[in-house]
Short mmCIF file of C-alpha atoms in Angstrom, two decimals:
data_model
loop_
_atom_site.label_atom_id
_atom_site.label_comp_id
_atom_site.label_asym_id
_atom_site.label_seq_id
_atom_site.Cartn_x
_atom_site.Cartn_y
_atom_site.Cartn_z
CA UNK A 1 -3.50 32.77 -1.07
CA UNK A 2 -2.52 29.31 -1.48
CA UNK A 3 -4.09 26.93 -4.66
CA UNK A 4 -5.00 23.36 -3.81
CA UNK A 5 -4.06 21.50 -7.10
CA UNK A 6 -5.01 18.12 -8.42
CA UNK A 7 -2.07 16.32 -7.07
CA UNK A 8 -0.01 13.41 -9.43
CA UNK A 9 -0.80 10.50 -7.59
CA UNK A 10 1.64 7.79 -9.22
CA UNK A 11 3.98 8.52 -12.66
CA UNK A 12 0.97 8.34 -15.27
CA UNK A 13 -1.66 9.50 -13.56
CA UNK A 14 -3.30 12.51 -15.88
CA UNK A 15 -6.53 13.16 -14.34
CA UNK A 16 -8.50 12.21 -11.44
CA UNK A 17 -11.85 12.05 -9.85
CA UNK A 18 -13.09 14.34 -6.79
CA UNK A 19 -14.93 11.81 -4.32
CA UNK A 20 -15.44 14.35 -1.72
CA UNK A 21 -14.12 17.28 -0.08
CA UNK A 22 -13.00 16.37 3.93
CA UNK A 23 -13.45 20.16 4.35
CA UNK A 24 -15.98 23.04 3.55
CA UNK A 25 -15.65 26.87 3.35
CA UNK A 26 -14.51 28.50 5.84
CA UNK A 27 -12.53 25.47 7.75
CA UNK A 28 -9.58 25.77 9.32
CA UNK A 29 -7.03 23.26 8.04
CA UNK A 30 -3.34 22.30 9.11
CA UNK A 31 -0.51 21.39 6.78
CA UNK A 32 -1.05 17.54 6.20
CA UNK A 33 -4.72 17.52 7.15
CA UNK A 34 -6.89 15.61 4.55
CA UNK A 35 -8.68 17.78 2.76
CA UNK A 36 -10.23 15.58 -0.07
CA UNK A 37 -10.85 12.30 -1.17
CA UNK A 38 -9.97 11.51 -5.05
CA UNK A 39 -10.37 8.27 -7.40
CA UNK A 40 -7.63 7.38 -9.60
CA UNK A 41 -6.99 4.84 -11.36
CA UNK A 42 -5.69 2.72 -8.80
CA UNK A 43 -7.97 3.66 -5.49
CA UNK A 44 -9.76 6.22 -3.78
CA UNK A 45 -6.71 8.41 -1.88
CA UNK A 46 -6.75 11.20 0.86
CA UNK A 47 -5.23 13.93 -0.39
CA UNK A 48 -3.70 16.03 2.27
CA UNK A 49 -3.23 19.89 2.17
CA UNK A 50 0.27 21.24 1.90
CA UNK A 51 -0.76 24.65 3.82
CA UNK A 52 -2.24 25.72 6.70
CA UNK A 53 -5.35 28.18 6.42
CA UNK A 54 -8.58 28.66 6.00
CA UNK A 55 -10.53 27.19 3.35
CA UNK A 56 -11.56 29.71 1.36
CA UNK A 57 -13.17 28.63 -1.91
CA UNK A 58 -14.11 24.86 -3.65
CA UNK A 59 -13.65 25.26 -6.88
CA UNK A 60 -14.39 21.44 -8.03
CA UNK A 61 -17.41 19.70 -7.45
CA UNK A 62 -17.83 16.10 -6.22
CA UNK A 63 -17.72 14.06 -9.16
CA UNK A 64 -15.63 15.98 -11.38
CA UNK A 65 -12.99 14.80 -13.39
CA UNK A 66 -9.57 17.53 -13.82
CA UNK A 67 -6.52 17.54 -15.03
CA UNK A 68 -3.77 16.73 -12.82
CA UNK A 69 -2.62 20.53 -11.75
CA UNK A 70 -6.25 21.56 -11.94
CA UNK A 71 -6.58 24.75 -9.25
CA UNK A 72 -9.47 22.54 -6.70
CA UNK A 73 -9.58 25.13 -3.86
CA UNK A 74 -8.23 28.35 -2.54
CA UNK A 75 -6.66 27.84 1.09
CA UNK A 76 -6.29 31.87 2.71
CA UNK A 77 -3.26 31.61 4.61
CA UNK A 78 -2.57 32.18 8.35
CA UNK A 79 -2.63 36.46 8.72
CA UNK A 80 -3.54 36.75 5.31
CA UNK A 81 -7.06 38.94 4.44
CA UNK A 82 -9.66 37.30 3.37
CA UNK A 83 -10.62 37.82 -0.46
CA UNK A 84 -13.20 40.72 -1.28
CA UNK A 85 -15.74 40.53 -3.77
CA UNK A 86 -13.62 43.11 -4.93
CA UNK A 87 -11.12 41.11 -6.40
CA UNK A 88 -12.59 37.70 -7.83
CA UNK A 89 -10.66 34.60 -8.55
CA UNK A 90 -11.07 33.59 -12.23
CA UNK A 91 -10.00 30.42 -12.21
CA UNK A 92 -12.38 28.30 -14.17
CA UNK A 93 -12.12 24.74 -13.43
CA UNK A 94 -11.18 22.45 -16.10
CA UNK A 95 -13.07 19.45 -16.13
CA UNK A 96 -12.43 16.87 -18.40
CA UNK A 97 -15.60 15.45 -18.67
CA UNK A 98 -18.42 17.99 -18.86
CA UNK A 99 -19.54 18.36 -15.05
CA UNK A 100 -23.22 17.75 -16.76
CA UNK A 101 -24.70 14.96 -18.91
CA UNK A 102 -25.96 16.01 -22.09
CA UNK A 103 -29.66 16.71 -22.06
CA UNK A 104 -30.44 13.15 -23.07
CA UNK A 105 -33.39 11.28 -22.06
CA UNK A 106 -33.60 12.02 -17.79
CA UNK A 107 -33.20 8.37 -16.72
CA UNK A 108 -30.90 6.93 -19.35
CA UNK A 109 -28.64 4.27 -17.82
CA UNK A 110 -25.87 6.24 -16.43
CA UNK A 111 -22.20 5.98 -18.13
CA UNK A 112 -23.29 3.09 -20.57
CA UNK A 113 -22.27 5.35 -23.29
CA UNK A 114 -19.20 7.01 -22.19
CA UNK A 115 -20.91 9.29 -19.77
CA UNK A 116 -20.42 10.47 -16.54
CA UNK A 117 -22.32 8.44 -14.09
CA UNK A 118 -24.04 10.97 -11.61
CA UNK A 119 -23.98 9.74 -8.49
CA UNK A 120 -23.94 11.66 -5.01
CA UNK A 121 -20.80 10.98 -3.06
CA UNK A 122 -22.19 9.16 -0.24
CA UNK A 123 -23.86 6.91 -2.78
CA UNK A 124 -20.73 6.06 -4.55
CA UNK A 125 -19.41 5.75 -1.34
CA UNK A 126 -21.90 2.98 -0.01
CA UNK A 127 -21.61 1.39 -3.62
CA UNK A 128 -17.58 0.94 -3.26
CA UNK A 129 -18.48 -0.59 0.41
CA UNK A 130 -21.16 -2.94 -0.68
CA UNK A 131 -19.00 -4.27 -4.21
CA UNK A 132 -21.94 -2.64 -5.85
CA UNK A 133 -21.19 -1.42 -9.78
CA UNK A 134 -23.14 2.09 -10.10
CA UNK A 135 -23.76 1.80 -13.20
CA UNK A 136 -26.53 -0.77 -13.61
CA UNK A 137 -28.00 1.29 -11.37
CA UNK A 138 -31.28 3.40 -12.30
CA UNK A 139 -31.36 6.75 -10.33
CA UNK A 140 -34.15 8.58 -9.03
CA UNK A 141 -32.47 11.70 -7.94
CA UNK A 142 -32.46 14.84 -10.43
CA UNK A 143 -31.37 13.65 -13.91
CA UNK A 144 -31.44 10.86 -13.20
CA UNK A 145 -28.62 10.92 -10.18
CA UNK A 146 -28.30 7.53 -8.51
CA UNK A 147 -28.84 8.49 -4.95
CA UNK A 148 -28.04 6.84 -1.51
CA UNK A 149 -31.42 5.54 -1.72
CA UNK A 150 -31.02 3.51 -4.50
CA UNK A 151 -27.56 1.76 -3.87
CA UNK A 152 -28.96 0.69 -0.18
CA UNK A 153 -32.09 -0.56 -2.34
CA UNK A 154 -29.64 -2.35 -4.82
CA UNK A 155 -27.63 -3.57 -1.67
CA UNK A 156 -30.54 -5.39 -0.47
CA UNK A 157 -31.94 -6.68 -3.02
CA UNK A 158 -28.24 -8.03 -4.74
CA UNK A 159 -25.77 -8.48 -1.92
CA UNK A 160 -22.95 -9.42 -3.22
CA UNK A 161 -23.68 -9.95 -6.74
CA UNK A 162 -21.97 -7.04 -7.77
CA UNK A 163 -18.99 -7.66 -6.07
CA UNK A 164 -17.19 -9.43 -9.46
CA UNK A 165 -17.83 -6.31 -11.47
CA UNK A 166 -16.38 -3.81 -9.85
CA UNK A 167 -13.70 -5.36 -8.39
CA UNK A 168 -13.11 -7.03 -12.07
CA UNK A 169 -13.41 -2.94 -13.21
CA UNK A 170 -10.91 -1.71 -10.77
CA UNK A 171 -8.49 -4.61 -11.59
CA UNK A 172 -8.60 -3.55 -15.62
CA UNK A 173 -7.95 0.29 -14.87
CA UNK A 174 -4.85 -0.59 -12.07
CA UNK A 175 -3.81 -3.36 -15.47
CA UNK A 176 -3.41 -0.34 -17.57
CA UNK A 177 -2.18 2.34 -15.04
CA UNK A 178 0.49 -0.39 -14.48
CA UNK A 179 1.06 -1.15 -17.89
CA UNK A 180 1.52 2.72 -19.05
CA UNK A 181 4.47 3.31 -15.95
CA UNK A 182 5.88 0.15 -16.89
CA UNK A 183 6.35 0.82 -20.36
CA UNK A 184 7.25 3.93 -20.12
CA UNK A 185 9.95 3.05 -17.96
CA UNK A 186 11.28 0.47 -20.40
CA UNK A 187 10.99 2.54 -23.00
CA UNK A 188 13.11 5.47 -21.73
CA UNK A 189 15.15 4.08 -18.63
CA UNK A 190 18.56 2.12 -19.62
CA UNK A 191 17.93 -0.44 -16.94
CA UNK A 192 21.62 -2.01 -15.55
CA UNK A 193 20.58 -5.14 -13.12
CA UNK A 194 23.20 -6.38 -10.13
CA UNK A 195 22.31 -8.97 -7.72
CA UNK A 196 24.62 -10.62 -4.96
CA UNK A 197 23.71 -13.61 -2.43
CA UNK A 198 23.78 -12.66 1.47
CA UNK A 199 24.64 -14.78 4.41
CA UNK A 200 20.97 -13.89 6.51
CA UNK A 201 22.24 -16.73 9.09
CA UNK A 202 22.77 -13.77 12.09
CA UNK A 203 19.97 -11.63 10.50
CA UNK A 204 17.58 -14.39 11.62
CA UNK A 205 19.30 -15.38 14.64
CA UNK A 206 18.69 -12.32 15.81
CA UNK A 207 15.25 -11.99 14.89
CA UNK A 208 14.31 -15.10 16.36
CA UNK A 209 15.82 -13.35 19.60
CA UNK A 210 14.46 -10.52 19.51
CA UNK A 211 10.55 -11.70 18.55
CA UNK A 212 11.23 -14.23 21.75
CA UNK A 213 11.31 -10.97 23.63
CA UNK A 214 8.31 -8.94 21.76
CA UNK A 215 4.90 -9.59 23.04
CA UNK A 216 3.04 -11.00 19.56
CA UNK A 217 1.58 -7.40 18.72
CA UNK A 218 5.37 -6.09 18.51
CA UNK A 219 6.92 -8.59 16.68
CA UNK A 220 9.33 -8.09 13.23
CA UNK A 221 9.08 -9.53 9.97
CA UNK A 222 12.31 -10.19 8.17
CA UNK A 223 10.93 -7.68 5.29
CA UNK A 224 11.45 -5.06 7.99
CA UNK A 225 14.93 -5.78 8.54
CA UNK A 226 15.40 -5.15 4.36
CA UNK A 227 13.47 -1.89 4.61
CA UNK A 228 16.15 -0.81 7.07
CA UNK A 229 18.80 -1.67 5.84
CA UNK A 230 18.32 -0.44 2.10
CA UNK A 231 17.38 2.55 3.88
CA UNK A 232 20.96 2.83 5.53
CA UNK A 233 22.72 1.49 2.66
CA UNK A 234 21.00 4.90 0.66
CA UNK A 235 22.94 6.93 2.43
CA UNK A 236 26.33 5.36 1.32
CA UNK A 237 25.50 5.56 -2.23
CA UNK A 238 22.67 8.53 -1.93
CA UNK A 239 22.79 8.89 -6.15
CA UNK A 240 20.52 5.56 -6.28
CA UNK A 241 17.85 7.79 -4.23
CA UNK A 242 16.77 10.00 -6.27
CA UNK A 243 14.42 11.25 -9.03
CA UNK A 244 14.69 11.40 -13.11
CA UNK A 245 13.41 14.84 -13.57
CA UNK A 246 13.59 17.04 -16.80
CA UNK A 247 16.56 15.39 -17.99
CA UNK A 248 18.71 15.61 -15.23
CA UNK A 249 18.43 13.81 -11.26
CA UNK A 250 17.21 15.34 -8.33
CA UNK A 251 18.45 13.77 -5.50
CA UNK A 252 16.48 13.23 -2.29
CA UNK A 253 17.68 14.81 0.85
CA UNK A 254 14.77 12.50 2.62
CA UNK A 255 14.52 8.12 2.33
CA UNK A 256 11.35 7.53 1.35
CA UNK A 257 11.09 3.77 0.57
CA UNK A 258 8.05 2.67 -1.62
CA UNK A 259 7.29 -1.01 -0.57
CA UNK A 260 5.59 -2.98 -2.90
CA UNK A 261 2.28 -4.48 -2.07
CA UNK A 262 0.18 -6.98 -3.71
CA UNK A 263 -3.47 -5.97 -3.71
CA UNK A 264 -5.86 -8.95 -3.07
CA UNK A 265 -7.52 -8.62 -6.16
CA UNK A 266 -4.34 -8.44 -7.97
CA UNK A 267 -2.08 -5.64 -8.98
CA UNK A 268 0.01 -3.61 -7.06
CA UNK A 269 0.63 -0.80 -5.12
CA UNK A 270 3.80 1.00 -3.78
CA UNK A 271 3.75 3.38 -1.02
CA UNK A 272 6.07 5.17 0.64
CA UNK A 273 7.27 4.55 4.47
CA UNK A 274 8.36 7.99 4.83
CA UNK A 275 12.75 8.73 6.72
CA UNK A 276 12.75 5.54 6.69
CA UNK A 277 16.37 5.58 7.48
CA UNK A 278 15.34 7.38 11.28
CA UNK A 279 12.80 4.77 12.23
CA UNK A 280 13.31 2.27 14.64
CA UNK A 281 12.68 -1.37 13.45
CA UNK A 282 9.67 -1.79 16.10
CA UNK A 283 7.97 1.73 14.23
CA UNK A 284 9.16 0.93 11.11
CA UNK A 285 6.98 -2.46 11.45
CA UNK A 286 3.75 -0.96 13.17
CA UNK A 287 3.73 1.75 9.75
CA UNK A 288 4.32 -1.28 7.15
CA UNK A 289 1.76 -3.21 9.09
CA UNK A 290 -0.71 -0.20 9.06
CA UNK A 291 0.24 0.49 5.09
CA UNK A 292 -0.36 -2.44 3.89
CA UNK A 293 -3.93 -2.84 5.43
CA UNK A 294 -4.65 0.42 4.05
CA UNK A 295 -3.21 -0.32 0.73
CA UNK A 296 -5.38 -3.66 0.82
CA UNK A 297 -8.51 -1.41 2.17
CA UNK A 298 -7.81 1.19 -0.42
CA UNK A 299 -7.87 4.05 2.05
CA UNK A 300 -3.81 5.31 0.86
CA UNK A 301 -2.64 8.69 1.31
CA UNK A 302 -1.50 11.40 -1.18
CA UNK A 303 1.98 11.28 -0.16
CA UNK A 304 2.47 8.07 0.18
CA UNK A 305 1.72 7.55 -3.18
CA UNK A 306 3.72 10.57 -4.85
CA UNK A 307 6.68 10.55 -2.22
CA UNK A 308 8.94 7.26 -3.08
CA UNK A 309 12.32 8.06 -3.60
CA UNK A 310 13.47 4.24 -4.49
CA UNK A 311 11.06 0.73 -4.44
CA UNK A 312 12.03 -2.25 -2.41
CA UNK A 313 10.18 -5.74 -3.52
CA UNK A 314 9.72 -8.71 -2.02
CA UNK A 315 8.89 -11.59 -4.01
CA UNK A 316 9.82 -14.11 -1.58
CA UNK A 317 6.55 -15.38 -0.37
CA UNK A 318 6.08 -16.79 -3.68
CA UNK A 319 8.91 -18.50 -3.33
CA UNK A 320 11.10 -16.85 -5.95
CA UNK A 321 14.75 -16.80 -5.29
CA UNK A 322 15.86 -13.89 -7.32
CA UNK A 323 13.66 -10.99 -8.22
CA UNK A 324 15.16 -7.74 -10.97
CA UNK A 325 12.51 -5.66 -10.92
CA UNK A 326 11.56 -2.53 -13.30
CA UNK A 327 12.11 0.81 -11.86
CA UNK A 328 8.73 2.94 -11.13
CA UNK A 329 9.78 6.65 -12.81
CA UNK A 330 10.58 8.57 -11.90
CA UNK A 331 12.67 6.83 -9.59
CA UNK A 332 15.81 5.87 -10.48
CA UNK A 333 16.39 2.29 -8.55
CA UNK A 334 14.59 -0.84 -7.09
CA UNK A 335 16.29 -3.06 -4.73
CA UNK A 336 14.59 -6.61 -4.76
CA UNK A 337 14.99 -9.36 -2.26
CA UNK A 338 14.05 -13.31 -3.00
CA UNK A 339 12.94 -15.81 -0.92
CA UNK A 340 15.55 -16.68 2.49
CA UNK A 341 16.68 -20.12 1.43
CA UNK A 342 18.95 -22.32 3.18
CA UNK A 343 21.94 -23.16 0.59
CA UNK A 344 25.54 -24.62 0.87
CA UNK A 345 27.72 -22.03 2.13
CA UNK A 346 31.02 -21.63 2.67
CA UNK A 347 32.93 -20.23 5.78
CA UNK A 348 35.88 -20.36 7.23
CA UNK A 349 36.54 -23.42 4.66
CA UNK A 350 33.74 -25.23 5.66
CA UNK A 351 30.42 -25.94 3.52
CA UNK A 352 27.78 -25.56 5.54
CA UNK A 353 23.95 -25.30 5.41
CA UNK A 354 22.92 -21.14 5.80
CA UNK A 355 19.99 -19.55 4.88
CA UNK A 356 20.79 -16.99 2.19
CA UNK A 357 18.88 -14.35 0.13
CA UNK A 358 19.40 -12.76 -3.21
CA UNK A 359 19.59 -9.31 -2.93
CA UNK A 360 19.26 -7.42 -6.17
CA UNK A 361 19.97 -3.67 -7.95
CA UNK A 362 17.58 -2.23 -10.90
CA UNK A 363 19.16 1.00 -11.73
CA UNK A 364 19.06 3.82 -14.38
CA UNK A 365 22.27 4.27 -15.85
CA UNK A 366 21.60 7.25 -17.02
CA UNK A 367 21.82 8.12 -13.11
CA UNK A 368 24.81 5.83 -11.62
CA UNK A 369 26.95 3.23 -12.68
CA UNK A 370 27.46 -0.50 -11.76
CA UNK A 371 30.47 0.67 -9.88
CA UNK A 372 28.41 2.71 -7.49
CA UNK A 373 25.35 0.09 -7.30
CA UNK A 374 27.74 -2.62 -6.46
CA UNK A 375 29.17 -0.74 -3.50
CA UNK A 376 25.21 -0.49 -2.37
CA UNK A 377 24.79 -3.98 -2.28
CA UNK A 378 27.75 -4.55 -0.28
CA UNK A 379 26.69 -1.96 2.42
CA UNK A 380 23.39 -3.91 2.14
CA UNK A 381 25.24 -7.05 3.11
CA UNK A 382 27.46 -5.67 5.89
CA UNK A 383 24.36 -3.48 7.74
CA UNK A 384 22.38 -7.17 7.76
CA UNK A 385 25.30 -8.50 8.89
CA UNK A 386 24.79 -6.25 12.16
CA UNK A 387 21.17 -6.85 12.60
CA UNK A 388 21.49 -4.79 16.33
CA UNK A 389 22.58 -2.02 14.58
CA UNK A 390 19.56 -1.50 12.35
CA UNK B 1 -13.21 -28.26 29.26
CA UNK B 2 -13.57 -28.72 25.76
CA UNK B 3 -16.89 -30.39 23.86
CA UNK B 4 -18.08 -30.88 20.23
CA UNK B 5 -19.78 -27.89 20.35
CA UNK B 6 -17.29 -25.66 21.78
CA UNK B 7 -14.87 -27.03 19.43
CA UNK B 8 -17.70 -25.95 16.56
CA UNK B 9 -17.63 -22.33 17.64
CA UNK B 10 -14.01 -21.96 18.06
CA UNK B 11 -13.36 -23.27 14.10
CA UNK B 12 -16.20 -20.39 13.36
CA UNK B 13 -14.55 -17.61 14.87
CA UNK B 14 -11.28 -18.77 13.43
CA UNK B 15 -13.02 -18.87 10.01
CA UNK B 16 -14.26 -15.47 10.90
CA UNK B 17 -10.72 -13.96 11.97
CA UNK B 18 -9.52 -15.93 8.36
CA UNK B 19 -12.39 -14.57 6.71
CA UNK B 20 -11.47 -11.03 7.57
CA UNK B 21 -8.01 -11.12 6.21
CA UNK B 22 -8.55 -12.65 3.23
CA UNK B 23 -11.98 -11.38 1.92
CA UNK B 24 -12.62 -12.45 -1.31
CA UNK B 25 -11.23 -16.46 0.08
CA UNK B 26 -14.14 -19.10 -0.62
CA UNK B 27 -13.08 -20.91 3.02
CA UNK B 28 -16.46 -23.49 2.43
CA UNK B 29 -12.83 -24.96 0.32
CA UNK B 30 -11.17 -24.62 2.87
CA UNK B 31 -8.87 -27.92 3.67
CA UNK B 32 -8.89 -28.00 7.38
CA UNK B 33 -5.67 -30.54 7.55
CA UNK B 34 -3.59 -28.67 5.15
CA UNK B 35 -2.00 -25.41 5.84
CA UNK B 36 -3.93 -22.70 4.85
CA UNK B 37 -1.31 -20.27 3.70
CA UNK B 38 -1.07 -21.27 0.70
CA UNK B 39 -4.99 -22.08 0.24
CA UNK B 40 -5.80 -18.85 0.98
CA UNK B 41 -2.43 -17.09 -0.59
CA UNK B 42 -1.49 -15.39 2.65
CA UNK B 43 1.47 -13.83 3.25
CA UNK B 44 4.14 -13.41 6.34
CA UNK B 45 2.49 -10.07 7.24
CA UNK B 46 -1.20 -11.89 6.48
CA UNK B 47 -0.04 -14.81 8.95
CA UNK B 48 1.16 -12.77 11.49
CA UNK B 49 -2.15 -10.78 12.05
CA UNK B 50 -3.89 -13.91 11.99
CA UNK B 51 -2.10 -14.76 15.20
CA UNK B 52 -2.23 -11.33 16.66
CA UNK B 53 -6.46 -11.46 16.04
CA UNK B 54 -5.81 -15.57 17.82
CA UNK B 55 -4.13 -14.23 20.35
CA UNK B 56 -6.72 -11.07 21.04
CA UNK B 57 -10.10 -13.39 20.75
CA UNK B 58 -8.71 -16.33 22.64
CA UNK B 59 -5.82 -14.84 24.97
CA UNK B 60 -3.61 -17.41 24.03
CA UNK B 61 0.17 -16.86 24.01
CA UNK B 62 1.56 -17.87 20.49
CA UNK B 63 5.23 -17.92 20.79
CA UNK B 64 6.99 -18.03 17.49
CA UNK B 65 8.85 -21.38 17.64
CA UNK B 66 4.96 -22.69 17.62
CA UNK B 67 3.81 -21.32 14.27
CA UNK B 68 3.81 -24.51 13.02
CA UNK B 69 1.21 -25.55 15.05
CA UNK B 70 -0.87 -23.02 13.80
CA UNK B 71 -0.80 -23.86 10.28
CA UNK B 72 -3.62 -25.35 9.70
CA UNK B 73 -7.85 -25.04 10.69
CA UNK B 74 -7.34 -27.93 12.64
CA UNK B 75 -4.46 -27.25 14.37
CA UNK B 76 -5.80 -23.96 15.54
CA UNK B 77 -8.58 -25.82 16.88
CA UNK B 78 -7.00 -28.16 18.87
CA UNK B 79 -4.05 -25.20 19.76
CA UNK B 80 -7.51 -23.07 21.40
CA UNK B 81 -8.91 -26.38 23.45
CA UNK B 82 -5.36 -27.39 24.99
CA UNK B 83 -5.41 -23.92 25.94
CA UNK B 84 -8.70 -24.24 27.92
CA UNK B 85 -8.05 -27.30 29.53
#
């Protein structure tokens, strides 16, 4: 028998929210199949299944909050028996918010004291579609349940006016989700911060090439070409991929680069563009194009979020030049790349105009040393120099 | 051949195609001789699937060098009527 847990979902995530379950009793389900939908802090994510089996017991209800590690469901392995009645899994689920409202009056207003909105999945579903905050709502299900019924009622009657709230609600949760991994990173990792200035003048040659050639659904972005490359430069200086775990690092036999992504309604997200060191620059692009829509339509899944291994950031679009960025634990490095600016340059003796970016190294020191993180950022130079190579 | 009118719809689907990357964008602001990038806080990834969804509802080739042109409400318009003359 194989326990589906409450996966950690991002470095201070404690608890979280089943949505729904993807799968009932008695399914079938493959390694990496979704197999249920759960609200953190951030966004609603798919959780995927790391066995393959049948479904054997849901131990969580839609709507209940559990610790991170919490046992959710029972997955019977391939050739395994199934469980008798004989011998009964005790495993009491641990919710930290009683899975029922206190007897109070049956329609109080849901959640205005602390509470536990009840609200049937596919209602809270419809809600998060429409912008609609639940918890105005009255509900006319049993105890007071906000039902399906009632959000499309809402819907009508308010389209859009809801729309401020919740997205205003979500923003303050991902504020302080950010705020805790940020702080605790500055609090316990000694941060050492490198940067160096690359020559992108045959980088973006040879884009402009190449995108001549790509039909406009296949084209590159030059944020591509960094994903690459700090992906190759990784495994020259593997120490800098790796995780802070326990006291001591784990390194990462896998590149797993976490790209940072603003979210419309501000805040961030980073998820992870899994071996990204074996992926061609024309796959590589169609999975960062098809990330960050997800990450922007909150539809992310578990292993994107919980598999980074380092974070690249761009801040270039806002036109910042240099960008030294705070490492997401556990991780133990974030490469950050500026705005491509054209700048005197000098070759061969010569100034001359060349657009340049600034290329820089966050790094724990408890993990590697500026020795070691320079040498990365001159890989990272010479693999853009050979942009065919990437 | 292009007409007032046509010119009308095209600027509403292109508001539409706008509209659907960036959501939460008020585009009754929208400045239709200034590039909207930075109205609407798009990014290179934003920009490029705005030409990709161009290029799908009005089979127009967009080759890169002519970005520029496409910078603006305007200049989409007027990119979508050469095309049909």
């Amino acid at each position: 028998m194989a326990e589906f847990v409450m996966p950690t979902l991002g470095a201070d995530m404690t608890e979280g929210t089943l949505v729904q379950w993807k799968k009932r009793i008695g399914d079938p389900i493959a390694k990496g199949e979704i197999i249920a939908e759960v609200d953190t802090e951030k966004a609603a994510i798919e959780v995927e299944c790391h066995t393959s089996g049948i479904v054997e017991q849901l131990l969580t209800k839609p709507g209940d909050k559990v610790p991170v590690g919490t046992v959710m469901a029972i997955i019977r392995e391939a050739g395994q028996p199934a469980t008798t009645s004989a011998q009964p899994r005790n495993i009491a689920p641990q919710p930290v918010t009683p899975s029922r409202n206190p007897p109070v009056a049956k329609t109080a207003p849901a959640s205005s004291s602390g509470t536990r909105l009840r609200i049937s999945p596919a209602a809270r579903k419809l809600a998060a579609e429409r912008g609609i905050d639940p918890t105005g709502l009255q509900g006319t299900g049993p105890e007071g349940t906000i039902t399906l019924d009632d959000v499309t009622r809402a819907a009508t009657v308010a389209a859009g006016v809801g729309t401020v709230t919740t997205a205003a609600e979500r923003q303050a949760r991902m504020r302080q989700t950010i705020a805790a991994a940020m702080a605790r990173s500055k609090r316990e990792i000694p941060h050492y911060y490198l940067s160096t200035t690359i020559d992108m003048s045959r980088a973006l040659a040879w884009l402009t090439t190449e995108n001549g050639r790509r039909p406009v659904t296949e084209r590159l972005l030059v944020s591509v070409l960094f994903i690459k490359a700090v992906a190759l430069a990784l495994r020259q200086v593997p120490e800098l991929n790796a995780l802070w775990k326990d006291g001591e690092t784990v390194k990462s036999e896998r590149i797993h680069i976490g790209t940072a992504i603003s979210l419309r309604q501000g805040g961030l997200v980073a998820p992870a563009l899994h071996d990204a060191d074996r992926a061609g620059l024309g796959e590589l692009m169609q999975r960062f194009q098809d990330l960050v829509k997800r990450a922007r339509a909150g539809s992310l899944r578990s292993s994107e979020l919980s598999d980074p291994t380092i974070t690249v950031t761009s801040l270039g679009e806002q036109g910042v030049e240099t960008v030294f960025g705070v490492i997401y634990p556990p991780q133990v490095a974030l490469v950050g790349f500026g705005k491509v600016v054209e700048r005197p340059w000098v070759a061969n003796g010569l100034i001359v105009p060349r657009p340049v970016v600034t290329a820089s190294l966050s790094a724990d020191h408890r993990v590697s040393d500026g020795h070691r993180g320079g040498l990365f950022l001159a890989e990272l130079d010479r693999l853009l120099q050979e942009p065919q190579s990437l | 051949m292009t007409t007032a009118s046509s010119d009308a719809e095209t600027r509403a689907q292109i508001l539409r195609l706008l509209g659907d990357i960036a959501p939460e964008a008020d585009l009754a602001c929208l400045n239709p001789d200034v590039g909207f990038r930075d109205q609407l806080d798009l990014d290179s990834m934003d920009f490029l699937n705005f030409v990709v969804s161009l290029h799908k509802t009005f089979h127009i080739e967009i080759p890169e060098t002519d970005y520029p042109k496409y910078m603006t409400l305007n200049g989409c318009v007027a990119q979508v009527a050469a095309s049909r003359t």
